[in-house]
Structure formats: C-alpha cells, structure tokens
Amino acid sequence: MNECVLVVDDDHEIVKAIAILLEKEGYHVLKAYDGVQALELIAQHSIQLILIDVMMPKLDGLSAIMKIRERRNLPIIVLSAKSEDTDKVLGLSMGADDYITKPYNSQELVARVRSHLRRYTRLGDINSVNSVNIVNNGRLRYHVDERSLFADDEPVKLTAIETKIIDLLMRNLGRVFPAEEIYRRVWDEEAYSCENTVMVHIRRIREKIELNSKEPEYLKVVWGIGYKIEKMEKNI
C-alpha cells in the first residue's frame, strides 16, 4: 500500500493523531496546517487523497478545495467540528467527496479513507492526460467538456476555430499533425492550399498562450511535417 494522504488542519495535535492512525494502516502521510501549505504540497507531491479542515488561517478549507478542484479530481474528505446540515451541504457543493464531523470515530475515518482510495485507484484521476475531462500540461489546462483553456490559471479567450485546434492538439499532446489534417478535422472540409490558413490561426493561438510567441514553449512547428503542443514532462 503506497497511497499518499495529505492531512490539513491548523490543530497540530489532530494532524499528528490522524497521521499516526493512517501510517499504522500503511499509508504515507503528508502534513499541512493551512490551505496555502496544502496547495504547495499538492503541487510538489503525488497525493491520492486529502483530509482537510474547514476553519484554517491564510486560506480556509473550502477555498482550498475550490482551487484543488480546478486541477485535480482526487478524493477530498472534509473534517470539521461543524455538524449542521448547511455546513455539510456547503462543503460538498464546493467539491468535497465526503464529510466527517469532529470528534471522529477512528475506525470510521479509516474505513472512509480506504473506500475513497479504492474508488479513486479504480477510476483514476481526472488530471490524467488519458482522461476525457481535463488535460493538464505545464502552464496549460484544458477543460474538454467545457471547451475552455487556461494558461497560468487565467482563461484564454479563443475563437471557435482556435478552440477546435486547441481541442485537437491538447487531446493529443506531443503528436504532430500536418496542416492538411488539422484543416480537415477543424474545418470539416477537404484541404486544398490550407497551409497559410492554418498557420495564421496557429500564430494567433501562440500569441494568447505563450510567454514569448516568437520562441514558443508549447505550440511548436515541426518543419516539413506539421504542428504539435509539446508534452511537458511534469504536470501540476
């Protein structure tokens, strides 16, 4: 059992107690004491589940959950002393998968963690490039269902044609597409003298997503073959 669980709570004793409990079950445990620390650890480590408190300094649990959900679909269990139904509904509506009220039962907590991890490892993380929902690639994040692209967490305004090109290339990171194939797929027409048309749209997309469009990091041309979006070795 090598699953990594992140425990987030501003009460150091609670974090310590949960860590001991989960480590006895064979889990690797990371610790954070506010939402900011949690986000930093998520960016640095491969984490499969998060246990998180609601009321914390710097960045509260609900705000942290919303930020996590922008990039990851790993299981999130909220730990809170608040037992009112409205608080539970709010936590779940923000993207949490489950809610455990303090004081918690140790056996119940372990059972919930085990259950969510089993589902997660079976279904996989939405962050995976193989997923059909979200593709993360370095500074870029593409929401397939919404057909929306983000660069450095900022929405990129694309035309309909540009969106279709991005959809094709982000779904197939690293694959080189000839201009003729891009044209056929995007415009749904036979490609005749289409190189300049495709090139113009590629240039416009570069201007919107690259830090330096003259030296593109992502949307690259493979001379004599076509275009691709470079697949980054490490994704957040």
Short mmCIF file of C-alpha atoms in Angstrom, two decimals:
data_model
loop_
_atom_site.label_atom_id
_atom_site.label_comp_id
_atom_site.label_asym_id
_atom_site.label_seq_id
_atom_site.Cartn_x
_atom_site.Cartn_y
_atom_site.Cartn_z
CA MET A 1 0.00 0.00 0.00
CA ASN A 2 1.78 3.15 -1.18
CA GLU A 3 -1.07 5.66 -1.31
CA CYS A 4 -0.22 9.15 -0.09
CA VAL A 5 -2.72 11.02 2.08
CA LEU A 6 -2.49 14.74 2.83
CA VAL A 7 -3.87 15.79 6.23
CA VAL A 8 -4.66 19.50 6.58
CA ASP A 9 -5.70 21.10 9.88
CA ASP A 10 -4.46 24.06 11.90
CA ASP A 11 -4.65 21.90 15.04
CA HIS A 12 -1.24 20.21 15.12
CA GLU A 13 -2.40 17.54 17.61
CA ILE A 14 -5.24 16.46 15.32
CA VAL A 15 -2.87 16.24 12.35
CA LYS A 16 -0.43 14.20 14.42
CA ALA A 17 -3.14 11.82 15.66
CA ILE A 18 -4.57 11.22 12.18
CA ALA A 19 -1.09 10.73 10.74
CA ILE A 20 -0.29 8.06 13.32
CA LEU A 21 -3.61 6.35 12.64
CA LEU A 22 -3.14 6.26 8.87
CA GLU A 23 0.54 5.34 8.99
CA LYS A 24 -0.40 2.27 11.05
CA GLU A 25 -2.65 1.31 8.13
CA GLY A 26 0.30 1.55 5.76
CA TYR A 27 -0.41 4.95 4.18
CA HIS A 28 2.21 7.60 3.54
CA VAL A 29 1.07 10.83 5.21
CA LEU A 30 1.93 14.45 4.42
CA LYS A 31 1.00 17.24 6.83
CA ALA A 32 -0.16 20.81 6.29
CA TYR A 33 -1.56 23.38 8.71
CA ASP A 34 -3.37 25.78 6.40
CA GLY A 35 -4.74 25.89 2.86
CA VAL A 36 -1.67 27.60 1.42
CA GLN A 37 0.65 24.86 2.65
CA ALA A 38 -1.77 22.26 1.29
CA LEU A 39 -1.68 23.71 -2.22
CA GLU A 40 2.10 23.83 -2.14
CA LEU A 41 2.33 20.16 -1.17
CA ILE A 42 -0.19 19.14 -3.84
CA ALA A 43 1.97 20.83 -6.46
CA GLN A 44 5.10 19.07 -5.22
CA HIS A 45 3.89 15.53 -4.45
CA SER A 46 1.76 12.75 -5.87
CA ILE A 47 -1.20 12.69 -3.48
CA GLN A 48 -4.14 10.31 -3.71
CA LEU A 49 -6.47 11.66 -1.00
CA ILE A 50 -6.91 14.75 1.17
CA LEU A 51 -8.38 15.10 4.66
CA ILE A 52 -8.98 18.79 5.26
CA ASP A 53 -10.39 21.03 7.99
CA VAL A 54 -12.70 23.94 7.16
CA MET A 55 -11.68 26.72 9.54
CA MET A 56 -7.99 27.50 9.00
CA PRO A 57 -5.76 30.60 8.74
CA LYS A 58 -4.37 32.08 5.49
CA LEU A 59 -6.65 30.01 3.26
CA ASP A 60 -9.68 28.18 4.64
CA GLY A 61 -10.56 24.63 3.69
CA LEU A 62 -13.48 25.43 1.39
CA SER A 63 -11.43 27.95 -0.62
CA ALA A 64 -8.59 25.44 -0.84
CA ILE A 65 -10.99 22.76 -2.11
CA MET A 66 -12.18 25.03 -4.92
CA LYS A 67 -8.59 25.68 -6.00
CA ILE A 68 -7.72 21.98 -5.84
CA ARG A 69 -10.76 21.07 -7.93
CA GLU A 70 -9.56 23.35 -10.72
CA ARG A 71 -6.73 20.90 -11.34
CA ARG A 72 -7.34 17.62 -9.56
CA ASN A 73 -10.14 15.13 -9.01
CA LEU A 74 -8.60 13.20 -6.15
CA PRO A 75 -10.86 12.32 -3.19
CA ILE A 76 -11.34 15.06 -0.59
CA ILE A 77 -12.83 14.39 2.83
CA VAL A 78 -13.75 17.40 4.94
CA LEU A 79 -13.06 17.23 8.68
CA SER A 80 -14.93 19.82 10.71
CA ALA A 81 -16.41 20.45 14.13
CA LYS A 82 -19.44 21.94 12.39
CA SER A 83 -22.25 19.41 12.29
CA GLU A 84 -25.08 21.48 10.83
CA ASP A 85 -26.54 20.16 7.59
CA THR A 86 -25.98 23.51 5.86
CA ASP A 87 -22.23 23.28 6.53
CA LYS A 88 -22.13 19.73 5.17
CA VAL A 89 -24.00 20.75 2.03
CA LEU A 90 -21.68 23.73 1.54
CA GLY A 91 -18.59 21.55 1.84
CA LEU A 92 -19.91 19.01 -0.63
CA SER A 93 -21.05 21.69 -3.07
CA MET A 94 -17.53 23.15 -3.08
CA GLY A 95 -16.19 19.84 -4.36
CA ALA A 96 -15.63 17.64 -1.31
CA ASP A 97 -16.45 13.94 -1.69
CA ASP A 98 -17.28 13.23 1.93
CA TYR A 99 -17.75 14.90 5.31
CA ILE A 100 -16.70 13.64 8.74
CA THR A 101 -17.68 15.54 11.86
CA LYS A 102 -15.28 16.00 14.77
CA PRO A 103 -14.83 14.26 17.11
CA TYR A 104 -14.45 11.43 14.62
CA ASN A 105 -14.51 7.68 15.12
CA SER A 106 -11.08 6.28 14.22
CA GLN A 107 -12.43 3.13 12.58
CA GLU A 108 -14.95 5.13 10.56
CA LEU A 109 -12.27 7.54 9.35
CA VAL A 110 -10.00 4.71 8.21
CA ALA A 111 -12.94 2.99 6.51
CA ARG A 112 -13.88 6.17 4.63
CA VAL A 113 -10.29 6.73 3.54
CA ARG A 114 -9.97 3.14 2.35
CA SER A 115 -13.26 3.29 0.46
CA HIS A 116 -12.46 6.53 -1.37
CA LEU A 117 -8.96 5.40 -2.26
CA ARG A 118 -10.33 2.15 -3.67
CA ARG A 119 -12.72 4.10 -5.91
CA TYR A 120 -10.01 6.56 -6.90
CA THR A 121 -7.45 3.94 -7.88
CA ARG A 122 -10.11 2.06 -9.84
CA LEU A 123 -11.48 5.03 -11.77
CA GLY A 124 -8.28 7.10 -11.96
CA ASP A 125 -7.56 10.83 -11.63
CA ILE A 126 -9.28 13.32 -13.86
CA ASN A 127 -5.90 15.04 -14.04
CA SER A 128 -4.55 12.22 -16.18
CA VAL A 129 -3.91 13.04 -19.82
CA ASN A 130 -5.86 9.89 -20.65
CA SER A 131 -8.95 11.37 -19.05
CA VAL A 132 -11.61 12.90 -21.25
CA ASN A 133 -12.38 15.74 -18.85
CA ILE A 134 -9.30 17.81 -18.09
CA VAL A 135 -5.84 17.84 -19.65
CA ASN A 136 -3.06 19.50 -17.67
CA ASN A 137 0.19 20.32 -19.42
CA GLY A 138 2.61 22.62 -17.65
CA ARG A 139 1.12 26.12 -17.63
CA LEU A 140 -1.85 24.99 -19.71
CA ARG A 141 -5.09 23.40 -18.53
CA TYR A 142 -7.82 22.38 -20.95
CA HIS A 143 -11.36 21.50 -19.87
CA VAL A 144 -12.60 19.19 -22.60
CA ASP A 145 -16.29 19.20 -21.69
CA GLU A 146 -16.39 22.99 -21.40
CA ARG A 147 -14.01 23.56 -24.32
CA SER A 148 -12.16 26.10 -22.17
CA LEU A 149 -8.41 26.72 -21.98
CA PHE A 150 -6.46 28.25 -19.10
CA ALA A 151 -2.87 29.49 -19.07
CA ASP A 152 -1.37 30.12 -15.64
CA ASP A 153 -4.93 29.68 -14.25
CA GLU A 154 -6.18 32.58 -16.38
CA PRO A 155 -8.88 31.89 -19.01
CA VAL A 156 -7.72 32.19 -22.61
CA LYS A 157 -10.21 33.80 -24.98
CA LEU A 158 -10.34 31.72 -28.14
CA THR A 159 -12.41 31.92 -31.29
CA ALA A 160 -14.46 28.90 -32.36
CA ILE A 161 -11.78 27.79 -34.83
CA GLU A 162 -8.97 28.32 -32.34
CA THR A 163 -10.89 26.26 -29.78
CA LYS A 164 -11.21 23.37 -32.23
CA ILE A 165 -7.47 23.47 -32.91
CA ILE A 166 -6.68 23.53 -29.20
CA ASP A 167 -9.12 20.69 -28.61
CA LEU A 168 -7.34 18.55 -31.19
CA LEU A 169 -3.80 19.32 -30.02
CA MET A 170 -4.44 19.22 -26.25
CA ARG A 171 -6.17 15.87 -26.54
CA ASN A 172 -3.12 14.55 -28.39
CA LEU A 173 -0.13 16.05 -26.60
CA GLY A 174 3.15 15.53 -28.42
CA ARG A 175 1.54 14.23 -31.61
CA VAL A 176 2.42 16.10 -34.79
CA PHE A 177 -0.50 16.97 -37.06
CA PRO A 178 0.09 18.04 -40.66
CA ALA A 179 -1.65 21.26 -41.63
CA GLU A 180 -3.87 19.29 -44.02
CA GLU A 181 -5.10 17.02 -41.24
CA ILE A 182 -5.74 19.96 -38.90
CA TYR A 183 -7.74 21.66 -41.63
CA ARG A 184 -9.84 18.58 -42.37
CA ARG A 185 -10.60 17.97 -38.71
CA VAL A 186 -11.26 21.58 -37.73
CA TRP A 187 -12.98 22.98 -40.82
CA ASP A 188 -14.51 19.63 -41.80
CA GLU A 189 -13.57 20.27 -45.44
CA GLU A 190 -11.07 18.83 -47.87
CA ALA A 191 -7.70 20.54 -47.52
CA TYR A 192 -6.57 22.48 -50.58
CA SER A 193 -3.76 25.04 -50.17
CA CYS A 194 -4.61 25.29 -46.48
CA GLU A 195 -1.14 25.87 -45.05
CA ASN A 196 -1.43 29.65 -44.74
CA THR A 197 -4.90 29.44 -43.20
CA VAL A 198 -3.76 27.01 -40.53
CA MET A 199 -0.54 28.96 -39.92
CA VAL A 200 -2.45 32.20 -39.25
CA HIS A 201 -4.60 30.53 -36.60
CA ILE A 202 -1.60 28.83 -35.03
CA ARG A 203 0.15 32.21 -34.77
CA ARG A 204 -2.88 33.77 -33.09
CA ILE A 205 -3.10 30.95 -30.57
CA ARG A 206 0.60 31.31 -29.79
CA GLU A 207 0.11 34.99 -29.05
CA LYS A 208 -2.52 34.05 -26.49
CA ILE A 209 -0.84 31.14 -24.69
CA GLU A 210 2.93 31.64 -24.99
CA LEU A 211 5.04 33.85 -22.78
CA ASN A 212 7.06 34.65 -25.90
CA SER A 213 5.22 33.82 -29.12
CA LYS A 214 8.44 34.15 -31.14
CA GLU A 215 10.05 31.42 -29.04
CA PRO A 216 7.09 29.14 -28.29
CA GLU A 217 7.36 26.65 -25.46
CA TYR A 218 4.15 24.79 -26.21
CA LEU A 219 2.65 25.23 -29.68
CA LYS A 220 5.51 24.26 -31.96
CA VAL A 221 6.07 23.66 -35.65
CA VAL A 222 7.89 20.53 -36.79
CA TRP A 223 9.34 21.74 -40.07
CA GLY A 224 8.16 19.81 -43.07
CA ILE A 225 5.64 17.82 -41.02
CA GLY A 226 3.16 19.94 -39.05
CA TYR A 227 2.24 21.29 -35.61
CA LYS A 228 2.03 19.94 -32.09
CA ILE A 229 1.64 21.01 -28.49
CA GLU A 230 4.76 19.91 -26.65
CA LYS A 231 4.06 17.47 -23.86
CA MET A 232 5.65 18.68 -20.65
CA GLU A 233 7.49 16.05 -18.61
CA LYS A 234 5.99 17.20 -15.32
CA ASN A 235 2.44 18.46 -14.89
CA ILE A 236 0.95 20.11 -11.85
#
